[in-house]
XYZ file of C-alpha atoms in Angstrom:
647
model
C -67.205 -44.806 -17.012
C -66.476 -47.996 -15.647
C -65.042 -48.427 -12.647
C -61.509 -50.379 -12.249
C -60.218 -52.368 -9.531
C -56.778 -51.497 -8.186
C -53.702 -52.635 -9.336
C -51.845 -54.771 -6.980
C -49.314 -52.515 -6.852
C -52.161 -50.292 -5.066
C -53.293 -52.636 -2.957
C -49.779 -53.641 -1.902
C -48.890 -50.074 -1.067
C -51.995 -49.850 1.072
C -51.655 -52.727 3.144
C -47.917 -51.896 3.590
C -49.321 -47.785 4.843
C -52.067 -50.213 7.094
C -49.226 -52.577 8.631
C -46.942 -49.213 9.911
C -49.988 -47.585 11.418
C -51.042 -50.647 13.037
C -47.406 -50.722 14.408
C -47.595 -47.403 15.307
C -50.900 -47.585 17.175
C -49.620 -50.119 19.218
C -46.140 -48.349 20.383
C -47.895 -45.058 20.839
C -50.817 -46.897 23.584
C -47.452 -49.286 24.718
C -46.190 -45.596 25.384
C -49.582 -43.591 26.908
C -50.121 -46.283 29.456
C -46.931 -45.803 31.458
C -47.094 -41.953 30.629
C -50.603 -41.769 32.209
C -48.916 -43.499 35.727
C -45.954 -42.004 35.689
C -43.551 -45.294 36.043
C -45.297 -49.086 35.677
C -48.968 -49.511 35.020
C -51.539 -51.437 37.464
C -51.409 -55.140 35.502
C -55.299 -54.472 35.355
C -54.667 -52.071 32.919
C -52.006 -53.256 30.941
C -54.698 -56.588 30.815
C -57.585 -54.343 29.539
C -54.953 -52.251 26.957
C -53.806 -55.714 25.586
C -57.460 -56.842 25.436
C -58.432 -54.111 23.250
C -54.693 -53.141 20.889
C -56.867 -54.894 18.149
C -59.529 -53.351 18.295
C -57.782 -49.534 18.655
C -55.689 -50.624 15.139
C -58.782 -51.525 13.686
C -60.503 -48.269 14.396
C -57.560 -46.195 13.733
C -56.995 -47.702 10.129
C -60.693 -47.463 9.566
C -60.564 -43.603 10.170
C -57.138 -42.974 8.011
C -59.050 -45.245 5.234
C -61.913 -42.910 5.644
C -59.673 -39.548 5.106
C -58.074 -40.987 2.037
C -54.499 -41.459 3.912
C -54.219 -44.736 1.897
C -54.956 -42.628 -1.404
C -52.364 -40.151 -0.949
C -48.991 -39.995 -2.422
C -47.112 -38.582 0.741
C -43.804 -37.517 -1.015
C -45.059 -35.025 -2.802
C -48.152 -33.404 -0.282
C -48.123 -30.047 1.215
C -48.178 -28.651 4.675
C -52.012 -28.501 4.088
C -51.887 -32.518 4.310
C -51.718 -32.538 7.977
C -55.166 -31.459 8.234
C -56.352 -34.616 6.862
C -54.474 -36.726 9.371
C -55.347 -34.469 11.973
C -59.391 -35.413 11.864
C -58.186 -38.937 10.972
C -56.384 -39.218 14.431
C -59.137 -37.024 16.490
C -61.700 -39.480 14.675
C -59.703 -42.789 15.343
C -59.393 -40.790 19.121
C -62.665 -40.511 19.586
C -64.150 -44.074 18.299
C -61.403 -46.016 20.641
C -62.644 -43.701 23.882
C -66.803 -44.666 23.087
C -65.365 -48.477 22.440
C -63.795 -48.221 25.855
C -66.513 -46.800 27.343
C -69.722 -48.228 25.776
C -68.855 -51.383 24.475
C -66.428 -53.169 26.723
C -67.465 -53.999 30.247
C -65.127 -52.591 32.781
C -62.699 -52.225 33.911
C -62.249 -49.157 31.535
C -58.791 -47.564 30.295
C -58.351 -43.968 31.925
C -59.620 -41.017 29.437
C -55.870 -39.423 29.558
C -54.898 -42.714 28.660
C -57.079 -42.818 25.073
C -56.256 -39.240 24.747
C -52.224 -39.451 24.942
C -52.357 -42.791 22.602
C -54.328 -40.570 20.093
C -51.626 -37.884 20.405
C -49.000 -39.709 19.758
C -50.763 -41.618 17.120
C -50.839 -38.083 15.297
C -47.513 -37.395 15.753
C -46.335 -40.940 14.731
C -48.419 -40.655 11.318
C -47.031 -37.575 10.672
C -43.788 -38.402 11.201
C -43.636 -41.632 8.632
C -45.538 -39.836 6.093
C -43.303 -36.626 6.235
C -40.145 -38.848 7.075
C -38.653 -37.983 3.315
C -39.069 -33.999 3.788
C -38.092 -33.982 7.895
C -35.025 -36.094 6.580
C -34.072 -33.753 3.941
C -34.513 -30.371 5.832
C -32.629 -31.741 8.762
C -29.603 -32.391 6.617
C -29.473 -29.205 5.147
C -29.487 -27.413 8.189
C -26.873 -29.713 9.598
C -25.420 -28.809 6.155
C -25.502 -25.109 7.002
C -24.291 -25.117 10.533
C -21.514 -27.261 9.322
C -21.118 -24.348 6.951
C -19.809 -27.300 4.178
C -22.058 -30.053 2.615
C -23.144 -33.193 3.429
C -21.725 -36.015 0.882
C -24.295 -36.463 -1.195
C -24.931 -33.114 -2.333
C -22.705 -32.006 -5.464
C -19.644 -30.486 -4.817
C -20.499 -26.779 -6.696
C -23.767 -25.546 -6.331
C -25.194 -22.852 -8.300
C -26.612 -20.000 -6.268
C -30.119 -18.710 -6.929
C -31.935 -16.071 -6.203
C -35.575 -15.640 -6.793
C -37.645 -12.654 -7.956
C -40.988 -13.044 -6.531
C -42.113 -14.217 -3.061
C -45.562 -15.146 -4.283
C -46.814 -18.242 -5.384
C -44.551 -18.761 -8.084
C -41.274 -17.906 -5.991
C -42.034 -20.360 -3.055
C -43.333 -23.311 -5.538
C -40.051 -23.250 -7.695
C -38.260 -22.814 -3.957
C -39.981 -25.422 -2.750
C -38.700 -28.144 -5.723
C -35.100 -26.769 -5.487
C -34.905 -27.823 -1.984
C -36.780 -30.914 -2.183
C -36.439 -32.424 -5.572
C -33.434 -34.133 -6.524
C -32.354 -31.836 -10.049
C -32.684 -29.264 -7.624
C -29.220 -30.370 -5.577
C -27.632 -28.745 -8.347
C -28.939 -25.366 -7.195
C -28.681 -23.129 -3.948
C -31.457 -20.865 -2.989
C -29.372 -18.239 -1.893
C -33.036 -16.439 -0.656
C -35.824 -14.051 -2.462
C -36.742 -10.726 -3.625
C -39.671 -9.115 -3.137
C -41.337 -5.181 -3.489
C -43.404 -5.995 -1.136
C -42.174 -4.576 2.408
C -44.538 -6.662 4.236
C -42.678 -9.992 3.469
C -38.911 -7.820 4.135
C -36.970 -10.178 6.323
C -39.784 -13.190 6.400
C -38.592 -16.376 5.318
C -40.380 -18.811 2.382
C -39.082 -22.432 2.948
C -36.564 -21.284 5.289
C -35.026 -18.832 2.924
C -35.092 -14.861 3.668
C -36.775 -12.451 1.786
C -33.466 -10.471 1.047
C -34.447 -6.961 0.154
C -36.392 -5.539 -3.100
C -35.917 -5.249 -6.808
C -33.418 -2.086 -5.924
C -31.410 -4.447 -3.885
C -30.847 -7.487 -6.928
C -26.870 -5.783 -7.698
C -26.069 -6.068 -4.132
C -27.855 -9.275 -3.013
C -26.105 -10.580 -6.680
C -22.651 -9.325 -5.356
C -22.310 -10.225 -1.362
C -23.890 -13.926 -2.373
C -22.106 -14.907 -5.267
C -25.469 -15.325 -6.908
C -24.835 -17.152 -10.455
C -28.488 -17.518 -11.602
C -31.404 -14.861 -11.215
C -35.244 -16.431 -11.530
C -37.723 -13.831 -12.543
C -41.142 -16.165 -10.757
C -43.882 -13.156 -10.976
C -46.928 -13.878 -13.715
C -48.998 -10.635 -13.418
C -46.951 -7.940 -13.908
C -47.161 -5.432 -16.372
C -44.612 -4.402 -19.523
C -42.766 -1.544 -17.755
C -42.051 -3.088 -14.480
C -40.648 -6.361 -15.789
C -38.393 -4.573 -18.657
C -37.200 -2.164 -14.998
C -36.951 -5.548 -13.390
C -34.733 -7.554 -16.332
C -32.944 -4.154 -17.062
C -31.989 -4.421 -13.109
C -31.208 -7.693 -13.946
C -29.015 -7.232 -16.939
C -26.261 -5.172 -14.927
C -25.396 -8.430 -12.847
C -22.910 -10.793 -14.202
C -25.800 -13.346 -13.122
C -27.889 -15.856 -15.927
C -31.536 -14.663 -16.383
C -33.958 -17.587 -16.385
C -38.067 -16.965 -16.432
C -40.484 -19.506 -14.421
C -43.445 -19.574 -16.504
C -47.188 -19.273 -15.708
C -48.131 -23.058 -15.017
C -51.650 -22.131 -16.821
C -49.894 -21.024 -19.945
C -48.089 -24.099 -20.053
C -50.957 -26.377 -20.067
C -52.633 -24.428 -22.867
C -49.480 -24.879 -24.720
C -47.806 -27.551 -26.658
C -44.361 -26.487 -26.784
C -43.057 -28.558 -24.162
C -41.358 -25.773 -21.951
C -39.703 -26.797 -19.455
C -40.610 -25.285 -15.997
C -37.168 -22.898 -15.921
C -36.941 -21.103 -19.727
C -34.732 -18.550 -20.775
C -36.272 -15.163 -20.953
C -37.937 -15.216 -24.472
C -38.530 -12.157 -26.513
C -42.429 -11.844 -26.022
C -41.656 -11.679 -21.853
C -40.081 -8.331 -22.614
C -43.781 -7.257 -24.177
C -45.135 -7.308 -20.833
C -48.896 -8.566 -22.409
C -51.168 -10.645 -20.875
C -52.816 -13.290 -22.506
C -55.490 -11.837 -24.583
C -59.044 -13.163 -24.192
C -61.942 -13.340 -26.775
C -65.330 -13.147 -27.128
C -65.641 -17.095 -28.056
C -69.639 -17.236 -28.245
C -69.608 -14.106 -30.480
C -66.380 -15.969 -32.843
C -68.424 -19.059 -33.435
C -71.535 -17.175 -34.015
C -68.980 -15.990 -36.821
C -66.965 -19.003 -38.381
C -68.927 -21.927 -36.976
C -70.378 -24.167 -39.548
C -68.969 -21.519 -41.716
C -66.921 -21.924 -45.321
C -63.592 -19.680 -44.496
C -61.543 -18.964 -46.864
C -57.941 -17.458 -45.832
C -55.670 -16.045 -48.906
C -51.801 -16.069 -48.332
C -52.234 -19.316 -45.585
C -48.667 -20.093 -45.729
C -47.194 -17.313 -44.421
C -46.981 -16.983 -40.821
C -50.045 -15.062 -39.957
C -52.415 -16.696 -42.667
C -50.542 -20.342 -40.882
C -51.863 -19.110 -37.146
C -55.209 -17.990 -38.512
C -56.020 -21.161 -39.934
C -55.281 -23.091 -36.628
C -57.046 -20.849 -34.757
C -60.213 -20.779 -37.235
C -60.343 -24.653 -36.851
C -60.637 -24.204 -33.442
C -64.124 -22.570 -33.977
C -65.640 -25.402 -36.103
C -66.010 -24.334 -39.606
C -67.660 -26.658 -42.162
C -64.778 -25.917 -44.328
C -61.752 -24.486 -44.138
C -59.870 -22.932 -47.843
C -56.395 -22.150 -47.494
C -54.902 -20.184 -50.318
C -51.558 -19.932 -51.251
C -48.861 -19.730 -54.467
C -46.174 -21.011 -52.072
C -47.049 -25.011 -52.253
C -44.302 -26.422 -50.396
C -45.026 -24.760 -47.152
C -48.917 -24.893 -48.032
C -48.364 -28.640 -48.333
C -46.728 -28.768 -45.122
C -49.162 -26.461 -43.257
C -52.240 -28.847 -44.470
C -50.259 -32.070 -42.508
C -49.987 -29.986 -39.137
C -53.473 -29.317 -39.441
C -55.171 -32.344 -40.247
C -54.975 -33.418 -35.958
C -57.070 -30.835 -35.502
C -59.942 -30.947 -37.796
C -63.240 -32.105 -36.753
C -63.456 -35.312 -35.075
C -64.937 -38.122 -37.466
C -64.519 -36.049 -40.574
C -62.531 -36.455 -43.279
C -59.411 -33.961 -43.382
C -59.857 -33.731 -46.799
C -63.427 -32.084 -46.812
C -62.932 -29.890 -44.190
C -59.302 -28.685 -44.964
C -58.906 -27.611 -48.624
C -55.531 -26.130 -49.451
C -55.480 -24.376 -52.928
C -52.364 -23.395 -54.681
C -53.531 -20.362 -56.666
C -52.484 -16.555 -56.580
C -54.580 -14.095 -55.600
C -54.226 -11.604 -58.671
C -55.532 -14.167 -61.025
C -59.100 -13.718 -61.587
C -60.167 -16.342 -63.627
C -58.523 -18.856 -60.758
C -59.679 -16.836 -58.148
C -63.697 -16.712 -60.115
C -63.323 -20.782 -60.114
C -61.979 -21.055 -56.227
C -65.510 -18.621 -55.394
C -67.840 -20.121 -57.738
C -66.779 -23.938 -56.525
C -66.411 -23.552 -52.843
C -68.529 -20.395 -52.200
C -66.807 -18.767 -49.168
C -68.904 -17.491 -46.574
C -66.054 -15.657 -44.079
C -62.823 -14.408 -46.105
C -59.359 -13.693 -44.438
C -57.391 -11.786 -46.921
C -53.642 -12.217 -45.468
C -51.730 -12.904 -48.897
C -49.276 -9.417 -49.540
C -45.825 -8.296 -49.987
C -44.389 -7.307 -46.549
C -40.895 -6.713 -46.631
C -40.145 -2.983 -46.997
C -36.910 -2.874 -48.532
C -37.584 -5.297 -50.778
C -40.696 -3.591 -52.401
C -38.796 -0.507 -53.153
C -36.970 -2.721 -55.446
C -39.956 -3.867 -57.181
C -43.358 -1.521 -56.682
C -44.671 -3.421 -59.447
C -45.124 -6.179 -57.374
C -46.258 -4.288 -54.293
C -49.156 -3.109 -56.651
C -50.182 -5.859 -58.318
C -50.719 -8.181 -55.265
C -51.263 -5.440 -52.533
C -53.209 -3.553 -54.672
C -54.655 -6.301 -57.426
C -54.694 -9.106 -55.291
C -56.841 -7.440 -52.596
C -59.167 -5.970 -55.689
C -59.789 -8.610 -57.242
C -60.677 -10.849 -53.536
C -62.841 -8.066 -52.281
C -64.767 -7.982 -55.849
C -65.344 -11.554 -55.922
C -66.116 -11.871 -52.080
C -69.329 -9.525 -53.510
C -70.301 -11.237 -56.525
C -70.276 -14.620 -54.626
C -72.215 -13.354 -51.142
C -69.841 -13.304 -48.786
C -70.978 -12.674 -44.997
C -67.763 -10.867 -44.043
C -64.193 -9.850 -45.932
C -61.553 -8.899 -43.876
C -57.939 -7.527 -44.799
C -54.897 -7.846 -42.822
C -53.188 -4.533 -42.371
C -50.239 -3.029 -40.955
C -49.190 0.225 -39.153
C -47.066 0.976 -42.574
C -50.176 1.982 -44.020
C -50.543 5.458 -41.887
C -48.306 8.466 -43.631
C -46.632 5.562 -45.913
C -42.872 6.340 -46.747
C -42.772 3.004 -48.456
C -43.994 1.555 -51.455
C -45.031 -1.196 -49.056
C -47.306 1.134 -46.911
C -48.119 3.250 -49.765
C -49.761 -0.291 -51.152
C -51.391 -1.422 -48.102
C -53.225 1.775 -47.709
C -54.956 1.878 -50.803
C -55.913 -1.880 -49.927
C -57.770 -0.738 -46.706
C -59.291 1.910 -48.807
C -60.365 -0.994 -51.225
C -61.359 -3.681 -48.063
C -63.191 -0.359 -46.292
C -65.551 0.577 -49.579
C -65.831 -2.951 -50.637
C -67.572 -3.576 -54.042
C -70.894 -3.691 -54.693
C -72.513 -7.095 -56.696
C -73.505 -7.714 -59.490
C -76.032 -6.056 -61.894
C -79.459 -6.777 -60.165
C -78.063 -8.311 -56.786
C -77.444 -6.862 -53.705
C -74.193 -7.604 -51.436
C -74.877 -8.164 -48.126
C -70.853 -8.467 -47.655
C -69.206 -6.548 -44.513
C -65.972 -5.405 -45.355
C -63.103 -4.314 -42.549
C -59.183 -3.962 -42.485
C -57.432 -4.471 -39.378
C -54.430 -2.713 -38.437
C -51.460 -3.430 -36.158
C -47.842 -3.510 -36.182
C -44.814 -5.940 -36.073
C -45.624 -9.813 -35.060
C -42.989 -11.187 -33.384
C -41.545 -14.540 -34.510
C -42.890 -14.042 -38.200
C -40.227 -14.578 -41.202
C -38.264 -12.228 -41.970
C -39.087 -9.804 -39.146
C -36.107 -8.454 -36.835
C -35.772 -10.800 -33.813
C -35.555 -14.001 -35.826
C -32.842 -12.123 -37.805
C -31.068 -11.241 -34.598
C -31.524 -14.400 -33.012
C -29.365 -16.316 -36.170
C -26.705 -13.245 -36.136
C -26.511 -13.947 -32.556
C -26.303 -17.540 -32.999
C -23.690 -17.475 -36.065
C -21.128 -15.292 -33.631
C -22.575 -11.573 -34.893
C -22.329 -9.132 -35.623
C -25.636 -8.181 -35.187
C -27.160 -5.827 -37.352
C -29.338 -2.559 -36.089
C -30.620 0.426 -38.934
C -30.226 3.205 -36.435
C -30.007 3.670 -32.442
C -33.323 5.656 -32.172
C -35.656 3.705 -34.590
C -38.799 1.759 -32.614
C -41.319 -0.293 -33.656
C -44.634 -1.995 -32.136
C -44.467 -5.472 -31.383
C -47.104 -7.885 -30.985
C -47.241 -11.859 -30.696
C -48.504 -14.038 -33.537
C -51.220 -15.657 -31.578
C -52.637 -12.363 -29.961
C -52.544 -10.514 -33.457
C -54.555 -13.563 -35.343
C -56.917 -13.809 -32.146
C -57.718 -9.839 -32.251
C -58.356 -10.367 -36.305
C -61.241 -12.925 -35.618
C -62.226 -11.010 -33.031
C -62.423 -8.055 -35.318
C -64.638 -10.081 -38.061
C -67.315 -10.632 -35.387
C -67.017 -7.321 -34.502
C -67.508 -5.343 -37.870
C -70.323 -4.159 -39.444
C -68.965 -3.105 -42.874
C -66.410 -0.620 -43.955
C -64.863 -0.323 -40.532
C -61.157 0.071 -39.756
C -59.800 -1.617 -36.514
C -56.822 -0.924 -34.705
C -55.437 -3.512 -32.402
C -53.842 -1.875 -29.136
C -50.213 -2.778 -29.862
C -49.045 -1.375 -26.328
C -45.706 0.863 -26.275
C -43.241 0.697 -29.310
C -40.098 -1.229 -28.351
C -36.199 0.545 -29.320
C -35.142 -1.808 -31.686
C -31.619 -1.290 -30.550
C -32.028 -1.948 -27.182
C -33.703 -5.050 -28.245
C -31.074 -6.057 -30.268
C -28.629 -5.533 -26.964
C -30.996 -7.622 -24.759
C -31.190 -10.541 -27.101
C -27.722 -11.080 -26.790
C -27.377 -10.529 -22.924
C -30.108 -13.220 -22.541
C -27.690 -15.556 -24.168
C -25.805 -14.921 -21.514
C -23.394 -12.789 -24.146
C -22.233 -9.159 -23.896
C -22.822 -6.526 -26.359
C -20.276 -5.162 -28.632
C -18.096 -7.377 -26.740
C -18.826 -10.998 -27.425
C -21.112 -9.832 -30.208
C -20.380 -6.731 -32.207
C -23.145 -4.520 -33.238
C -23.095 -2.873 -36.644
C -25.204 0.266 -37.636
C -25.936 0.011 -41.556
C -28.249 2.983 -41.488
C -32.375 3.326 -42.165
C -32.714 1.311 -44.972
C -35.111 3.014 -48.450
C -38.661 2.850 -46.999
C -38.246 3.029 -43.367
C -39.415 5.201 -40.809
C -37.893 6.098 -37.707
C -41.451 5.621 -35.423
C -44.052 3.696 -36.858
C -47.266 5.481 -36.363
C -51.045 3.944 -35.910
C -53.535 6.505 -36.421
C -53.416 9.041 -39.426
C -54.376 12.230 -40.583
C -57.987 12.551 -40.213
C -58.400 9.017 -38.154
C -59.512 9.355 -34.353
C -59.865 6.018 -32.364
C -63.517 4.879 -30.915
C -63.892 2.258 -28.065
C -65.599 -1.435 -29.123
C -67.072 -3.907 -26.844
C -63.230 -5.274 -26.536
C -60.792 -3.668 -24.197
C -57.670 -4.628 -27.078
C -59.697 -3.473 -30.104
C -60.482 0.219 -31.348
C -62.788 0.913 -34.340
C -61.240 4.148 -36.357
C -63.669 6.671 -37.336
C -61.830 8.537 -40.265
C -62.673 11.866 -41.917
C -61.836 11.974 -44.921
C -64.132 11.657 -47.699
C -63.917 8.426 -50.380
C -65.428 8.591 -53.801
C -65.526 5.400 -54.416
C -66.151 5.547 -58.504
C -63.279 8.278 -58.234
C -61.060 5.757 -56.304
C -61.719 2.629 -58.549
C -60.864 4.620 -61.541
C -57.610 6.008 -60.256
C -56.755 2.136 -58.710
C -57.506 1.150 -62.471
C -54.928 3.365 -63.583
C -52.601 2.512 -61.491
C -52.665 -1.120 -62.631
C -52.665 -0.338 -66.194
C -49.170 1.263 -65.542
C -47.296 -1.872 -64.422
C -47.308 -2.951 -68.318
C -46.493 0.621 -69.574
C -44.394 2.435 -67.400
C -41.172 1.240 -65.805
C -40.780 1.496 -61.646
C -39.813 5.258 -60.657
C -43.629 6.466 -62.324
C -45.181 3.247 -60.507
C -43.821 4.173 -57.224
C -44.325 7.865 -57.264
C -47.986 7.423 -58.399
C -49.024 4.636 -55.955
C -47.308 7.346 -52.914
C -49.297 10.342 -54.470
C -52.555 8.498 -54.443
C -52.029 6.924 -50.728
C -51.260 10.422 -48.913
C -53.973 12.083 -50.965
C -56.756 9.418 -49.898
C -56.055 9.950 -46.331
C -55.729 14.040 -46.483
C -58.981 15.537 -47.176
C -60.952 16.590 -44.222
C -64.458 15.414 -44.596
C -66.778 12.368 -43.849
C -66.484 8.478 -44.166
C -67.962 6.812 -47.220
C -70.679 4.379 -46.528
C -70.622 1.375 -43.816
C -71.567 -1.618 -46.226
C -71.269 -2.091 -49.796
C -74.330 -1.318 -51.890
């Protein structure tokens, strides 16, 4: 890199930092003379100080420039700062005392003399380069012994209080009382579970009790805004925290983690509201990256249903991993369309969008499209995300639910054989275990299909590893509850909840795609994988917390209506089934699922062939009642796994 000069603005800052410390080396000698004599100086030494002031400035600016106090934008450094012009001074100190003594001829300057001038030196450069913060903290506390405020500080102030006396709590403290948007806001003082820090003060604010103490604290202060500033904590204590929280007439506002924020490029601001995934209490997941791009690097990936919203995250996070090509799949071609813009930033650098991301309107249960998208692009990695999700709706039409749960994934898997692909993996769902829905029911014989895979043609043999992944709700994906609540909430309510007792698993969108890659590297044919989803969530409590985040009150501001557990539905979604027991894998947020129950696979393919032939012949109640009898008795016969890896 080449280097650049300094702008003039720079320089002109330096020399402006240069000129003060040269006037403060000469008031602070002007002031260690007399000091040293205690009343009027001998005129021998006031001759000698006046003979070497220049040289003293010189050395003194020569040891700040050496520390980088010219480089240093004083208004916003820390306490640790002070260190730096600490050695500067002792170093400027030291240099005037050996030019006194070895390079001058005498008479020499008493050493108390050099040594007071130094002091005050470092007091004098502290002073000036602190002079904003020393300014500020001496008006507030004039401010508070006053017991008013000064003028320019806004007539209503809203009163804080902060949860968390770490790092986080005394960084956001810190810009409330120094910053100027912070005038707005009172730092009424912290709280912390921590009894060590009981009663110790963080920017001159008191660590006011712990998270037992919030209602009262909240109460005898007035406190108007509560920020939640603690990063690792787990699910359970930050839900006990919020719920604390909650029964305050107080705002709830989240400071989030300053890492996650760079990694992200959603603009948050550094005080959010408290956003649904915070209530999940789940750390940031991390990946085996080497063993990822060992999988999809330089890789073909294909990713059926790539408009919806996990197929949409899987794609940007495949791209992240360097494929050679990336095929996204979809019948929806408005929002494949738009999904192919967003992406084209971040395909590979100097080649064309165009070669590397392929969007392909097509639908998954036609074959002959589907044989032409295999046979043309060859896939090497295959995502199979396209399905019918919604429960309700699918009770409505199980023909559906068959032909592109069922079909769909059929006729993928098959061609994923024929055409040698490395690895097939289906996107599953917790519906799938002791299915009550036509959904489920579907979904289950489609990790049957994705666990058995198909073997190639006549004369070949597939090398294809087939695996399903499993979890449950993603937040934030269409259709799913919270963006639902979040627009009742937003149109006035009421707000809509199935039943008080129902719960379901919630993960993000992110996490759940991440674990799926994660899962391809991981397989090694006819695997099931079960991503730790964490405790199940009560749906109606959720509901209630949504709304008291928007700083509304429940079945006040914003009725909630009960409309009952809609055709389908299940009270508790479940994750493991009959026969299934859960095995560690080399990650801590993945299980493999050993399952006994024993899979003829010619015996499956012929009942699956059935079932297809009735969505021409026989109308929905024989679909639906078929498609449930074959999912429950696939998963209820106590034996052995079929094979590992197609044949």
């Amino acid at each position: 890199m080449r280097y650049r000069l300094p702008t003039w603005q720079s320089v002109w800052r330096r020399l402006r930092l240069a000129f003060v410390d040269s006037v403060l080396v000469t008031v602070s000698f002007c002031l260690a003379l007399p000091l040293r004599f205690v009343g009027a100086p001998p005129d021998l030494y006031i001759s000698t100080l006046r003979d070497h002031l220049l040289a003293f400035i010189a050395l003194f600016i020569a040891s700040n420039y050496v520390f980088g106090l010219y480089r240093r934008l004083w208004r916003y450094a820390s306490a640790a700062e002070v260190s730096s012009i600490t050695f500067a001074s002792i170093l400027g100190t030291l240099l005037a005392l050996a030019y006194d003594t070895f390079i001058t001829p005498a008479p020499h300057l008493p050493l108390s003399t050099v040594a007071f001038g130094g002091f005050f030196c470092l007091v004098a450069f502290t002073a000036v380069r602190y002079r904003r913060r020393l300014f500020r903290g001496g008006l507030l506390r004039l401010a508070n012994l006053r017991a008013g405020h000064y003028p320019a500080m806004p007539t209503h102030r809203q009163k804080v209080l902060i949860v968390g006396a770490g790092e986080g709590g005394q960084i956001l403290a810190w810009r409330f009382l120094n910053m100027n948007p912070g005038r707005d806001y009172e730092v009424v003082g912290f709280v912390d579970d921590d009894p060590a820090k009981r009663g110790m003060l963080v920017h001159g604010r008191k660590v006011l009790g712990n998270r037992r103490d919030i209602m009262e604290i909240v109460a005898r202060y007035g406190v108007e805004m509560i920020v939640i500033a603690i990063h690792n904590i787990d699910g359970d204590a930050f839900r006990t925290i919020l719920e604390i929280c909650e029964m305050t007439p107080a705002v709830i506002k989240i400071l989030p983690n300053v890492f996650d924020m760079l990694q992200s490029t959603t603009g948050l601001p550094p005080i959010r509201d408290v956003m649904v995934a915070d209530l999940m209490g789940r750390k940031t997941v991390q990946i085996d990256r080497a063993a990822c791009e060992g999988c999809l690097s330089g890789k073909t990936v294909l990713v059926t249903g790539a408009a919806g919203s996990i197929g949409a995250e899987l794609c940007r996070q495949v791209l992240t991993f360097s494929p050679r090509r990336l095929l996204m799949l979809d019948n929806n071609e408005s929002a494949l369309h738009d999904l192919a813009i967003s992406l084209v930033p971040l395909s590979a650098e100097g080649e064309a969008a165009e070669r590397q991301i392929v969007p392909i309107v097509a639908d998954v249960t036609n074959e002959t499209k589907m044989w032409f998208v295999f046979q043309t692009h060859a896939p090497q990695v295959v995502f199979h995300a396209a399905a019918y999700k919604h429960v309700p709706l699918m009770e409505d039409y199980p023909d559906e639910a068959v032909r592109v749960n069922v079909g769909g994934t059929r006729v993928v898997a098959d061609l994923a054989a024929q055409h040698g692909a490395e690895r097939f993996v289906l996107v599953s769902t917790d519906k799938a275990i002791n299915p009550s829905s036509v959904m489920g029911a579907s979904k289950r014989l489609a990790e049957l299909v994705a666990v058995l895979g198909k073997p190639a043609a006549p004369g070949a043999r597939s090398t294809t590893f087939y695996t399903a992944v499993r979890f449950g709700n993603v937040l934030g994906s269409r259709g799913s509850v919270v963006p639902t609540f979040e627009r009742q909430i937003d149109a006035g309510g009421p707000v809509t909840v199935t039943h008080k007792g129902m719960t379901r698993y919630f993960m993000s969108i992110p996490e759940a795609c991440s674990l799926i890659i994660q899962a391809a590297a991981l397989t090694e044919g006819g695997d099931i994988f079960m991503l730790n989803m964490g405790n199940r969530i009560n749906i109606d409590g959720l509901a209630r917390r949504l709304i008291r985040l928007r700083g509304l009150r429940p079945d006040v501001d914003i009725p909630i209506v009960y409309t009952g557990v809609r055709p389908g539905e299940k009270m508790h979604e479940e994750l493991l089934g009959v026969g299934e027991e859960c095995c560690p894998t080399s990650h801590p947020k993945i299980l493999r699922l050993r399952s006994h129950v024993e899979i003829d696979r010619a015996e499956l393919e012929g009942q699956i062939e059935t079932l297809l032939a009735l969505l021409a012949t026989e109308h929905d109640g024989v679909v639906t009642a078929r498609l449930k009898e074959l999912a429950i008795a696939w998963q209820a016969k106590p034996a052995h796994l079929a094979p590992r890896q197609a044949n």
